[in-house]
Coordinates of C-alpha atoms and ligand atoms in Angstrom, one line a residue:
Chain R
M191 CA -34.5 6.1 -6.3
S192 CA -33.4 7.3 -9.6
N193 CA -32.7 10.9 -10.5
N194 CA -33.4 9.8 -14.1
K195 CA -30.9 12.4 -15.4
L196 CA -27.4 11.9 -16.3
R197 CA -24.9 14.2 -14.5
V198 CA -21.3 14.4 -15.5
V199 CA -19.3 15.2 -12.5
D200 CA -15.6 15.9 -11.8
V201 CA -14.4 14.5 -8.5
I202 CA -12.0 11.7 -9.2
F203 CA -10.3 13.3 -12.2
S204 CA -10.3 16.8 -10.8
P205 CA -6.9 18.3 -11.1
Y206 CA -4.7 18.1 -8.1
S207 CA -5.8 21.2 -6.1
V208 CA -3.3 20.8 -3.3
A209 CA 0.4 20.1 -2.9
P210 CA 1.4 16.4 -3.4
Y211 CA 0.3 14.3 -0.5
E212 CA -1.5 17.2 1.3
I213 CA -4.6 15.0 1.5
L214 CA -2.5 12.3 3.2
K215 CA -0.9 14.8 5.5
N216 CA -4.2 16.1 6.7
T217 CA -5.7 12.7 7.1
L218 CA -2.8 11.5 9.2
K219 CA -3.8 14.2 11.7
K220 CA -7.2 12.7 12.1
D221 CA -8.2 9.9 14.4
K222 CA -8.0 6.5 12.7
E223 CA -11.4 5.4 13.8
Q224 CA -12.9 8.6 12.6
V225 CA -11.5 8.2 9.2
I226 CA -13.0 4.7 9.0
K227 CA -16.3 6.0 10.2
D228 CA -16.2 8.6 7.5
I229 CA -15.5 6.1 4.8
I230 CA -18.4 3.9 6.1
E231 CA -20.7 6.9 6.3
S232 CA -19.8 7.9 2.7
G233 CA -21.4 4.7 1.5
L234 CA -18.5 4.0 -0.8
R235 CA -18.5 0.5 -2.2
G236 CA -15.7 -1.3 -3.9
R237 CA -15.3 -0.4 -7.6
G238 CA -13.7 -3.6 -8.7
G239 CA -17.0 -5.3 -9.4
A240 CA -18.2 -7.0 -6.2
G241 CA -19.3 -3.8 -4.5
F242 CA -18.4 -4.6 -0.9
P243 CA -18.6 -1.6 1.4
T244 CA -15.1 -0.2 1.6
G245 CA -15.3 1.3 5.1
M246 CA -16.4 -2.1 6.6
K247 CA -13.5 -3.9 5.0
W248 CA -11.1 -1.4 6.5
K249 CA -12.7 -1.7 9.8
F250 CA -12.5 -5.5 9.9
A251 CA -8.9 -5.3 8.7
A252 CA -8.0 -2.8 11.5
Q253 CA -9.3 -5.3 14.0
Q254 CA -7.0 -8.1 12.9
K255 CA -4.1 -8.7 15.1
S256 CA -0.9 -9.4 13.2
D257 CA 2.8 -8.5 13.1
I258 CA 2.4 -7.5 9.5
K259 CA -0.5 -6.5 7.2
Y260 CA -0.6 -5.8 3.5
V261 CA -2.5 -3.4 1.3
I262 CA -2.9 -4.4 -2.3
C263 CA -4.1 -2.2 -5.1
N264 CA -5.9 -4.4 -7.6
A265 CA -4.8 -3.0 -11.0
D266 CA -5.4 -6.2 -12.9
E267 CA -8.2 -4.6 -14.8
G268 CA -9.0 -7.5 -17.2
E269 CA -12.7 -7.2 -17.6
P270 CA -13.4 -6.6 -21.3
G271 CA -14.6 -3.1 -21.8
T272 CA -12.8 -1.7 -18.8
F273 CA -10.0 0.8 -18.9
K274 CA -10.7 3.3 -16.2
D275 CA -8.0 2.0 -13.8
R276 CA -5.4 2.6 -16.5
K277 CA -6.6 6.1 -16.9
L278 CA -6.5 6.8 -13.1
L279 CA -2.9 5.4 -12.9
V280 CA -1.9 7.7 -15.8
E281 CA -3.7 10.9 -14.8
V282 CA -4.1 10.9 -11.0
P283 CA -1.7 8.3 -9.6
R284 CA -1.3 10.4 -6.4
K285 CA -4.9 10.0 -5.5
V286 CA -4.6 6.2 -5.9
I287 CA -1.4 6.1 -3.8
S288 CA -2.9 8.5 -1.2
G289 CA -5.8 6.2 -0.9
M290 CA -3.5 3.2 -0.3
A291 CA -1.5 5.1 2.3
I292 CA -4.7 6.2 4.1
C293 CA -5.9 2.6 4.1
A294 CA -2.5 1.6 5.6
Y295 CA -2.7 4.3 8.2
V296 CA -6.1 3.3 9.5
T297 CA -5.6 -0.5 9.3
G298 CA -2.0 -0.6 10.5
A299 CA -0.5 -2.1 7.3
T300 CA 3.1 -1.4 6.6
K301 CA 3.7 -2.9 3.1
G302 CA 1.8 -2.2 -0.1
F303 CA 1.7 -3.6 -3.6
I304 CA 0.2 -2.4 -6.8
Y305 CA -0.7 -5.5 -8.7
L306 CA -0.4 -4.2 -12.2
R307 CA -1.6 -6.3 -15.1
R308 CA 1.2 -7.3 -17.5
E309 CA -0.5 -5.6 -20.4
Y310 CA 0.1 -2.3 -18.7
R311 CA 3.8 -2.6 -18.3
Y312 CA 4.3 0.6 -20.3
L313 CA 2.9 2.4 -17.3
V314 CA 5.7 1.3 -15.0
P315 CA 8.4 4.0 -15.5
K316 CA 6.0 6.9 -14.7
L317 CA 4.5 5.0 -11.8
K318 CA 7.9 4.4 -10.3
E319 CA 8.6 8.1 -10.4
E320 CA 5.3 8.7 -8.6
L321 CA 6.2 6.1 -6.0
A322 CA 9.6 7.7 -5.4
L323 CA 7.8 11.0 -4.7
Y324 CA 5.4 9.3 -2.4
H325 CA 8.2 7.5 -0.5
E326 CA 9.9 10.9 0.1
N327 CA 6.7 12.3 1.4
A328 CA 5.9 9.3 3.6
K329 CA 9.3 9.6 5.2
L330 CA 8.7 13.3 6.0
L331 CA 5.3 12.4 7.4
G332 CA 6.7 9.6 9.4
L333 CA 4.4 7.0 7.8
D334 CA 5.8 3.5 7.9
F335 CA 4.3 2.2 4.6
T336 CA 6.1 1.4 1.4
I337 CA 4.7 0.4 -1.9
E338 CA 6.1 -1.8 -4.7
I339 CA 4.8 -2.7 -8.1
F340 CA 4.1 -6.4 -8.7
M341 CA 3.7 -7.3 -12.3
G342 CA 0.9 -9.7 -13.3
A343 CA 1.7 -12.2 -16.1
G344 CA -1.5 -12.3 -18.1
A345 CA -4.6 -14.0 -16.6
Y346 CA -8.0 -12.5 -16.3
V347 CA -8.9 -14.6 -13.2
C348 CA -6.0 -13.0 -11.3
G349 CA -8.2 -10.0 -10.8
E350 CA -10.1 -12.1 -8.4
E351 CA -8.5 -11.2 -5.1
T352 CA -7.5 -14.6 -3.8
A353 CA -6.2 -15.7 -7.3
L354 CA -4.3 -12.4 -7.3
I355 CA -2.7 -13.4 -4.0
E356 CA -1.9 -16.9 -5.2
S357 CA -0.2 -15.4 -8.2
M358 CA 1.9 -13.0 -6.0
E359 CA 3.0 -16.1 -4.1
G360 CA 4.4 -17.5 -7.3
K361 CA 1.6 -20.0 -8.0
R362 CA -1.1 -20.6 -10.6
G363 CA -3.8 -18.0 -10.3
E364 CA -6.4 -20.3 -8.9
P365 CA -9.0 -18.7 -6.6
R366 CA -9.1 -20.0 -3.0
N367 CA -12.1 -20.9 -1.0
K368 CA -13.6 -18.1 1.0
P369 CA -13.8 -17.8 4.0
P370 CA -11.2 -17.1 5.2
Y371 CA -11.2 -13.8 3.5
P372 CA -7.9 -12.0 2.5
I373 CA -8.4 -9.6 5.4
Q374 CA -8.0 -12.6 7.7
V375 CA -5.6 -14.8 5.7
G376 CA -4.1 -13.1 2.7
Y377 CA -0.7 -12.6 1.1
L378 CA 1.8 -15.0 2.8
D379 CA -1.1 -15.9 5.1
K380 CA -1.2 -12.4 6.6
P381 CA -4.2 -10.0 6.8
T382 CA -4.4 -8.3 3.4
I383 CA -6.6 -5.5 2.2
V384 CA -7.4 -5.7 -1.5
N385 CA -9.1 -2.8 -3.1
N386 CA -9.6 -1.6 -6.6
V387 CA -7.7 1.3 -8.1
E388 CA -10.8 3.5 -8.2
T389 CA -11.8 2.6 -4.7
F390 CA -8.5 4.0 -3.4
A391 CA -8.8 7.1 -5.5
S392 CA -12.4 7.6 -4.3
S393 CA -11.4 7.1 -0.6
A394 CA -8.7 9.8 -1.0
M395 CA -11.3 12.2 -2.5
I396 CA -13.7 11.4 0.4
C397 CA -11.0 12.4 2.8
R398 CA -10.4 15.5 0.7
I399 CA -13.9 16.9 0.2
G400 CA -15.5 15.3 3.2
C401 CA -18.1 12.7 3.4
A402 CA -21.0 15.0 3.6
E403 CA -20.1 16.6 0.2
Y404 CA -19.5 13.1 -1.3
K405 CA -22.8 11.8 -0.1
K406 CA -24.7 14.4 -1.9
L407 CA -23.9 12.5 -5.1
G408 CA -25.9 9.4 -6.2
T409 CA -28.8 7.6 -4.7
D410 CA -29.5 5.8 -1.4
D411 CA -28.3 2.6 -2.9
Q412 CA -25.3 3.9 -4.7
R413 CA -23.4 6.8 -3.3
G414 CA -21.1 9.1 -5.0
S415 CA -19.8 9.2 -8.5
K416 CA -18.3 6.5 -10.6
L417 CA -16.1 6.1 -13.6
F418 CA -17.6 4.5 -16.7
S419 CA -15.5 3.0 -19.4
V420 CA -17.6 3.6 -22.6
S421 CA -16.7 1.7 -25.7
G422 CA -18.3 0.1 -28.8
D423 CA -20.8 2.0 -31.0
S424 CA -20.4 5.4 -29.4
P425 CA -19.1 8.7 -30.6
K426 CA -17.9 9.4 -27.1
E427 CA -15.7 6.4 -26.3
G428 CA -13.6 7.0 -23.2
V429 CA -13.8 7.2 -19.5
H430 CA -16.6 9.4 -18.1
E431 CA -17.3 10.2 -14.5
L432 CA -21.0 10.1 -13.8
E433 CA -23.2 10.5 -10.7
L434 CA -24.7 7.2 -9.8
G435 CA -28.4 6.6 -10.2
M436 CA -29.0 7.4 -13.8
T437 CA -31.2 5.3 -16.1
L438 CA -29.8 3.4 -19.0
E439 CA -32.0 5.5 -21.2
A440 CA -30.3 8.7 -20.2
F441 CA -27.0 7.0 -20.6
A442 CA -27.7 5.7 -24.1
E443 CA -29.0 9.0 -25.2
E444 CA -25.7 10.7 -24.1
F445 CA -23.3 8.1 -25.3
G446 CA -25.0 6.0 -28.0
D447 CA -24.9 6.7 -31.7
G448 CA -28.7 7.1 -32.0
D449 CA -29.1 3.5 -33.1
T450 CA -28.3 1.7 -29.8
K451 CA -29.7 -1.8 -29.6
A452 CA -28.2 -3.0 -26.4
V453 CA -25.7 -2.1 -23.7
Q454 CA -23.5 -4.6 -21.9
V455 CA -23.3 -3.2 -18.4
G456 CA -20.6 -4.5 -16.0
G457 CA -18.4 -6.2 -18.7
V458 CA -18.7 -9.7 -19.9
A459 CA -19.4 -10.7 -16.2
G460 CA -22.4 -8.3 -16.3
F461 CA -25.7 -8.0 -18.1
C462 CA -26.7 -7.3 -21.7
I463 CA -29.7 -4.9 -21.5
P464 CA -31.9 -4.5 -24.6
R465 CA -33.3 -1.2 -25.7
K466 CA -36.8 -2.0 -24.4
K467 CA -35.5 -2.1 -20.8
F468 CA -33.4 1.1 -20.9
K469 CA -36.1 3.1 -19.2
T470 CA -36.4 0.8 -16.2
T471 CA -32.7 0.0 -15.7
I472 CA -30.6 2.0 -13.3
I473 CA -27.0 1.6 -13.9
G474 CA -25.2 0.3 -10.8
E475 CA -28.3 -1.1 -9.1
G476 CA -28.4 -4.9 -9.2
N477 CA -25.8 -4.9 -12.0
T478 CA -22.1 -4.9 -11.3
T479 CA -20.4 -1.7 -10.6
G480 CA -17.1 -2.3 -12.5
G481 CA -18.2 0.4 -14.8
S482 CA -17.7 -1.3 -18.2
T483 CA -20.4 -0.2 -20.6
M484 CA -20.1 -1.6 -24.2
I485 CA -22.6 -0.2 -26.6
F486 CA -24.0 -2.2 -29.5
N487 CA -26.0 -0.7 -32.4
S488 CA -28.4 -2.4 -34.7
S489 CA -25.8 -3.6 -37.1
R490 CA -24.3 -6.0 -34.5
S491 CA -25.1 -9.7 -34.4
M492 CA -25.8 -10.6 -30.8
Y493 CA -24.9 -14.2 -31.6
H494 CA -21.5 -13.0 -32.6
V495 CA -21.2 -11.0 -29.4
L496 CA -22.2 -13.9 -27.2
H497 CA -19.8 -16.2 -29.1
N498 CA -17.0 -13.8 -28.4
Y499 CA -17.8 -13.7 -24.7
L500 CA -18.0 -17.5 -24.4
D501 CA -14.7 -17.8 -26.2
F502 CA -13.2 -15.4 -23.6
Y503 CA -14.7 -17.4 -20.7
A504 CA -13.6 -20.8 -22.0
E505 CA -10.1 -19.4 -22.4
E506 CA -9.9 -17.6 -19.1
S507 CA -11.5 -20.2 -16.8
C508 CA -8.7 -21.4 -14.5
G509 CA -10.0 -25.0 -14.9
Q510 CA -10.0 -25.6 -11.2
C511 CA -13.6 -26.6 -10.8
T512 CA -15.7 -28.7 -13.2
P513 CA -18.9 -26.6 -13.6
C514 CA -16.9 -23.7 -14.9
R515 CA -14.2 -25.6 -16.9
V516 CA -16.7 -27.9 -18.7
G517 CA -19.7 -25.5 -18.6
T518 CA -18.0 -22.7 -20.5
Q519 CA -17.0 -25.2 -23.3
Q520 CA -20.5 -26.7 -23.4
L521 CA -22.2 -23.3 -23.7
L522 CA -19.9 -22.4 -26.5
K523 CA -20.5 -25.7 -28.4
G524 CA -24.2 -25.5 -27.5
I525 CA -24.9 -22.1 -29.2
E526 CA -22.8 -23.2 -32.2
A527 CA -24.9 -26.3 -32.5
V528 CA -28.2 -24.4 -32.3
K529 CA -27.0 -21.9 -34.9
A530 CA -25.9 -24.7 -37.2
G531 CA -29.3 -26.3 -36.9
I532 CA -27.8 -29.4 -35.3
K533 CA -29.7 -28.8 -32.1
K534 CA -33.3 -27.5 -31.8
P535 CA -34.0 -24.0 -30.5
E536 CA -35.4 -25.5 -27.3
Y537 CA -31.8 -26.6 -26.5
L538 CA -31.2 -22.9 -25.6
D539 CA -33.4 -23.4 -22.6
Q540 CA -31.3 -26.3 -21.4
L541 CA -28.2 -24.1 -21.9
V542 CA -29.7 -21.4 -19.8
K543 CA -30.3 -24.0 -17.1
L544 CA -26.7 -25.1 -17.3
S545 CA -25.5 -21.6 -16.9
D546 CA -27.8 -21.2 -13.8
T547 CA -26.2 -24.4 -12.4
M548 CA -22.8 -22.9 -12.9
R549 CA -23.8 -19.9 -10.8
M550 CA -24.7 -22.2 -7.9
T551 CA -21.8 -24.6 -8.2
S552 CA -18.8 -22.7 -9.4
K553 CA -16.1 -21.8 -7.0
C554 CA -15.5 -18.1 -7.9
G555 CA -17.1 -15.2 -9.5
L556 CA -15.9 -16.1 -13.0
G557 CA -17.9 -19.2 -13.3
Q558 CA -20.7 -17.8 -11.2
S559 CA -21.3 -14.8 -13.5
V560 CA -21.3 -16.5 -16.9
T561 CA -25.1 -16.8 -16.7
N562 CA -25.5 -13.0 -16.4
S563 CA -24.5 -12.3 -20.0
F564 CA -25.5 -15.7 -21.2
S565 CA -29.1 -15.6 -20.0
S566 CA -29.6 -12.0 -20.8
I567 CA -28.5 -12.4 -24.4
V568 CA -30.2 -15.7 -25.0
K569 CA -33.5 -14.5 -23.5
N570 CA -33.6 -11.0 -25.1
F571 CA -32.2 -11.9 -28.5
R572 CA -33.4 -15.5 -29.0
E573 CA -34.1 -15.2 -32.7
E574 CA -30.6 -14.1 -33.4
M575 CA -29.3 -17.2 -31.7
I576 CA -31.3 -19.4 -34.0
Y577 CA -31.4 -17.8 -37.4
Chain W
M89 CA 23.6 -23.8 -20.9
A90 CA 26.0 -21.8 -18.8
E91 CA 24.2 -18.6 -19.8
V92 CA 20.8 -19.7 -18.4
K93 CA 22.5 -20.7 -15.2
E94 CA 24.1 -17.3 -14.8
L95 CA 20.9 -15.5 -15.7
V96 CA 18.9 -17.4 -13.2
K97 CA 21.5 -16.8 -10.5
E98 CA 21.5 -13.1 -11.3
L99 CA 17.7 -12.9 -11.2
S100 CA 17.4 -14.8 -7.9
G101 CA 20.0 -12.5 -6.5
K102 CA 17.7 -9.6 -7.5
Y103 CA 14.3 -11.0 -6.6
G104 CA 15.1 -13.6 -4.0
N105 CA 14.9 -17.4 -4.2
K106 CA 11.6 -17.9 -2.5
R107 CA 8.5 -19.1 -4.1
E108 CA 7.0 -15.6 -4.3
S109 CA 10.1 -14.6 -6.4
L110 CA 9.0 -17.0 -9.1
I111 CA 7.0 -14.8 -11.4
P112 CA 9.5 -11.9 -11.4
I113 CA 12.3 -14.4 -12.2
L114 CA 10.4 -16.0 -15.1
Q115 CA 9.6 -12.5 -16.4
G116 CA 13.3 -11.6 -16.2
I117 CA 14.2 -14.7 -18.2
I118 CA 11.7 -13.8 -20.9
D119 CA 13.0 -10.2 -21.1
R120 CA 16.4 -11.6 -21.9
N121 CA 15.8 -14.8 -23.8
Y122 CA 12.3 -14.1 -25.2
Y123 CA 10.8 -17.3 -24.0
L124 CA 11.1 -20.0 -21.3
S125 CA 13.1 -22.9 -22.5
K126 CA 13.0 -26.2 -20.9
E127 CA 16.6 -25.7 -19.6
A128 CA 15.6 -22.3 -18.1
M129 CA 12.7 -23.8 -16.2
L130 CA 14.8 -26.7 -14.9
E131 CA 17.4 -24.2 -13.7
V132 CA 14.7 -22.2 -11.9
A133 CA 13.4 -25.3 -10.3
R134 CA 16.8 -26.1 -9.0
E135 CA 17.4 -22.6 -7.8
L136 CA 14.1 -22.3 -5.9
D137 CA 14.1 -26.0 -4.9
V138 CA 10.7 -26.7 -6.3
S139 CA 9.8 -29.5 -8.8
A140 CA 10.1 -28.6 -12.5
A141 CA 6.5 -29.7 -13.0
E142 CA 5.5 -26.9 -10.5
I143 CA 7.4 -24.4 -12.5
Y144 CA 6.0 -25.5 -15.8
G145 CA 2.5 -25.7 -14.3
T146 CA 2.8 -22.1 -13.1
A147 CA 4.4 -20.7 -16.2
S148 CA 1.8 -22.4 -18.5
F149 CA -1.0 -20.7 -16.6
Y150 CA 0.0 -17.2 -17.7
S151 CA -0.3 -15.9 -21.2
F152 CA 2.8 -13.7 -21.0
L153 CA 5.0 -16.4 -19.6
D154 CA 5.7 -17.8 -23.1
T155 CA 6.8 -21.4 -23.2
E156 CA 6.3 -21.7 -26.9
A157 CA 6.2 -18.3 -28.7
K158 CA 9.9 -17.7 -29.2
G159 CA 9.8 -14.4 -31.1
K160 CA 11.8 -11.5 -30.0
Y161 CA 8.9 -9.2 -30.8
K162 CA 5.6 -10.6 -29.6
I163 CA 2.6 -9.0 -31.3
R164 CA -0.5 -9.4 -29.3
V165 CA -3.7 -8.3 -31.0
C166 CA -6.8 -7.8 -28.9
K167 CA -9.6 -10.1 -30.0
S168 CA -12.2 -9.1 -27.4
I169 CA -15.6 -7.8 -28.5
T170 CA -15.2 -4.1 -29.2
C171 CA -11.8 -4.5 -31.0
D172 CA -13.3 -7.3 -33.0
M173 CA -16.3 -5.1 -33.9
K174 CA -13.9 -2.4 -35.1
G175 CA -12.0 -4.5 -37.5
K176 CA -9.5 -6.7 -35.7
N177 CA -9.7 -9.3 -38.4
S178 CA -8.4 -7.2 -41.2
V179 CA -5.6 -6.0 -39.0
V180 CA -4.5 -9.6 -38.2
A181 CA -4.9 -10.6 -41.9
T182 CA -2.6 -7.8 -42.9
M183 CA 0.1 -8.9 -40.5
E184 CA -0.3 -12.5 -41.4
G185 CA 0.4 -11.5 -45.0
M186 CA 3.4 -9.4 -44.1
L187 CA 5.0 -11.9 -41.9
K188 CA 3.9 -15.0 -43.8
I189 CA 2.7 -16.7 -40.7
K190 CA -0.6 -17.5 -39.1
V191 CA -1.8 -16.4 -35.6
G192 CA 0.0 -18.5 -33.0
E193 CA 3.1 -18.9 -35.1
T194 CA 6.7 -17.5 -35.1
T195 CA 8.7 -16.4 -38.1
Q196 CA 11.5 -18.6 -39.2
D197 CA 14.1 -16.1 -38.1
E198 CA 12.5 -16.0 -34.6
R199 CA 12.0 -12.3 -34.7
F200 CA 8.2 -12.1 -34.6
S201 CA 5.5 -14.1 -32.9
L202 CA 1.9 -13.2 -33.9
L203 CA -0.6 -13.8 -31.2
E204 CA -4.2 -12.9 -30.3
T205 CA -5.0 -12.0 -26.8
N206 CA -8.0 -11.0 -24.7
C207 CA -8.9 -7.3 -23.8
I208 CA -5.8 -5.2 -23.2
G209 CA -7.7 -2.3 -21.7
L210 CA -7.6 0.0 -24.7
C211 CA -11.1 -0.6 -25.8
D212 CA -11.9 3.0 -26.4
E213 CA -9.2 3.1 -29.0
G214 CA -9.7 -0.2 -30.7
P215 CA -8.6 -2.2 -32.6
A216 CA -5.5 -2.3 -30.3
M217 CA -2.4 -4.4 -30.0
L218 CA 0.8 -4.6 -28.1
I219 CA 4.3 -5.3 -29.6
N220 CA 6.2 -6.4 -26.5
D221 CA 5.5 -3.5 -24.0
E222 CA 4.4 -0.9 -26.5
C223 CA 0.8 -0.3 -27.4
F224 CA -0.7 0.7 -30.7
T225 CA -4.3 1.9 -31.1
K226 CA -7.0 2.7 -33.7
L227 CA -5.4 0.2 -36.1
T228 CA -6.2 -0.1 -39.7
P229 CA -4.5 -2.2 -42.3
E230 CA -2.6 0.8 -43.6
K231 CA -1.5 1.9 -40.1
V232 CA -0.4 -1.6 -39.3
R233 CA 1.6 -1.8 -42.5
T234 CA 3.6 1.3 -41.4
I235 CA 4.1 0.1 -37.8
L236 CA 5.1 -3.4 -38.6
G237 CA 7.1 -2.3 -41.7
D238 CA 9.2 -0.2 -39.4
Y239 CA 9.9 -3.1 -37.1
V240 CA 10.7 -5.4 -40.0
R241 CA 13.1 -2.9 -41.6
N242 CA 14.6 -1.2 -38.6
K243 CA 14.3 -3.3 -35.4
F244 CA 16.4 -6.3 -35.0
Ligands
FMN823 C1 -13.0 -13.2 -12.3 C2 -12.9 -12.0 -11.5 C3 -12.1 -11.0 -11.9 C4 -11.9 -9.8 -11.2 N1 -11.1 -8.8 -11.7 C5 -10.9 -7.7 -11.0 C6 -10.1 -6.6 -11.4 O1 -9.6 -6.7 -12.5 N2 -10.0 -5.5 -10.7 C7 -10.6 -5.4 -9.4 O2 -10.4 -4.4 -8.8 N3 -11.4 -6.4 -9.0 C8 -11.6 -7.5 -9.7 N4 -12.3 -8.5 -9.2 C9 -12.9 -8.3 -7.8 C10 -12.0 -8.7 -6.7 O3 -12.1 -10.1 -6.4 C11 -12.2 -8.0 -5.5 O4 -13.5 -8.1 -5.1 C12 -11.9 -6.5 -5.6 O5 -10.6 -6.3 -6.0 C13 -12.0 -5.8 -4.2 O6 -11.8 -4.5 -4.3 P1 -13.0 -3.4 -4.2 O7 -13.8 -3.8 -3.0 O8 -12.3 -2.1 -4.0 O9 -13.8 -3.5 -5.4 C14 -12.5 -9.7 -9.9 C15 -13.3 -10.7 -9.5 C16 -13.5 -11.9 -10.2 C17 -14.4 -13.0 -9.7
SF4_824 S1 -15.3 -20.8 -11.3 FE1 -13.9 -21.0 -13.1 S2 -12.3 -19.5 -12.7 FE2 -13.4 -19.7 -10.8 S3 -12.2 -21.3 -9.7 FE3 -13.8 -22.4 -10.8 S4 -12.8 -23.0 -12.8 FE4 -11.5 -21.4 -11.8
FES825 S1 -11.7 -5.0 -26.3 FE1 -9.8 -4.7 -27.2 S2 -8.7 -3.6 -25.7 FE2 -10.5 -4.0 -24.7

């Protein structure tokens, strides 16, 4: 499945090669169902972390009967180590906006929002200019779809789509039970399509270059190219667009500082992969596709890394369900106790079990994914947790 | 607090007085008054016809809807892992020394609140911080002395 090599590609950030909203104009001439088929056929999966097939989401949304439907661009980007959405909104906002408009066209939505994290408020003036340009074009094209910016207020969990919707409705950002999914019951109880910034930009590019061309990139499991936010012990920190399907070994060779000990793939919600597993790990397969890659070299204490993550989780848990609210605190206290010698090393095994229980019993992806980084660090760097 | 009353009226005129107008209204108050006072929250509760506890419950959920940090300039230093690795602590220590306050506190003249926050999406340029809406990256103690020094001397 793997192509084992690392290929840097230039699809998403390629400069605008056409007039503003040319992609949209051409797509509006196509049959809606055909556009959805193309997105399905392209194999594009959501770039926000969960990896749901985008075309399928749009298809289900198109089937919903409702007087109004909403499209929301999820620009909450709170996963530590992720900053690609910011870069997209700065460098190629028209691709993002085009993707939203195409989604609206094929699903029948008339109102859109960019849910922008509060930390990115400095992006607003430029984005507003871009939206003004879009609205002029939409009018000319006869597309009934307007877009507003909604500012978040600082809460990681609001990146979760139902928490995001709660927050837009003026409430605490506490995730809802699913089902019903937002495409059925979303913002103000209306069908709502939530996609990540990069997902919209990729959709626009699929419409631009055609799905056959797009499909040539990547592997059977992971189609296309993807943005990676590279940070940590790397001489090449920044956002890089790479073809999917490369091994972590190739990745570390390209981006590490020659002394890479571990890479955290998929952010704090993802997995910490130790050097000995680089060869057999394909980025994007089985690990989350949010694209955060944090590189640690041998000078880093993995206890310190895990402590920082758990601190993050304990703070960002919305507190709505017990396994996550109490579990995150207990894991944090637990590793402190083992490090201090108050608890025996075997206590770590109990903590891993606790984190597994959290996966099964927590209400949303936040509590469910704590075990990913927790178990992978505790299992692979056990000595560092103890001594 | 006639001023708060007017401000809330003005904001609800702009954003509406429905529940979904709440967060934009609260943000508008902070932009003007730097934090959410008890009076302000009571006024919003009255305007939107929701209980004050609901308003407080919502506001306290979000880290940028300050109910405590009163400073006009809110300094938020990223404490997540890669910024931490690149020297966040010395950056914070420098500012604590300059402002003579600890993280979480506000200066006596209510100009600066020093806060730590989770990842602000500038990890490739860490350590990073925000002062209100402006971002500063690749911080060092020297750099921070210049940036904050400028605020202390020139921005009131
Ligand atoms: C705790 C948590 C945080 C999330 N944060 C984000 C985020 O910042 N941006 C994002 O696009 N998706 C985020 N997601 C995923 C969203 O719930 C949702 O799956 C996604 O926005 C759907 O878009 P996509 O299919 O294009 O990825 C988060 C999920 C969880 C559980
Ligand atoms: S898992 Fe955590 S963040 Fe998610 S709903 Fe439960 S308490 Fe909230
Ligand atoms: S870790 Fe500091 S900005 Fe992301």
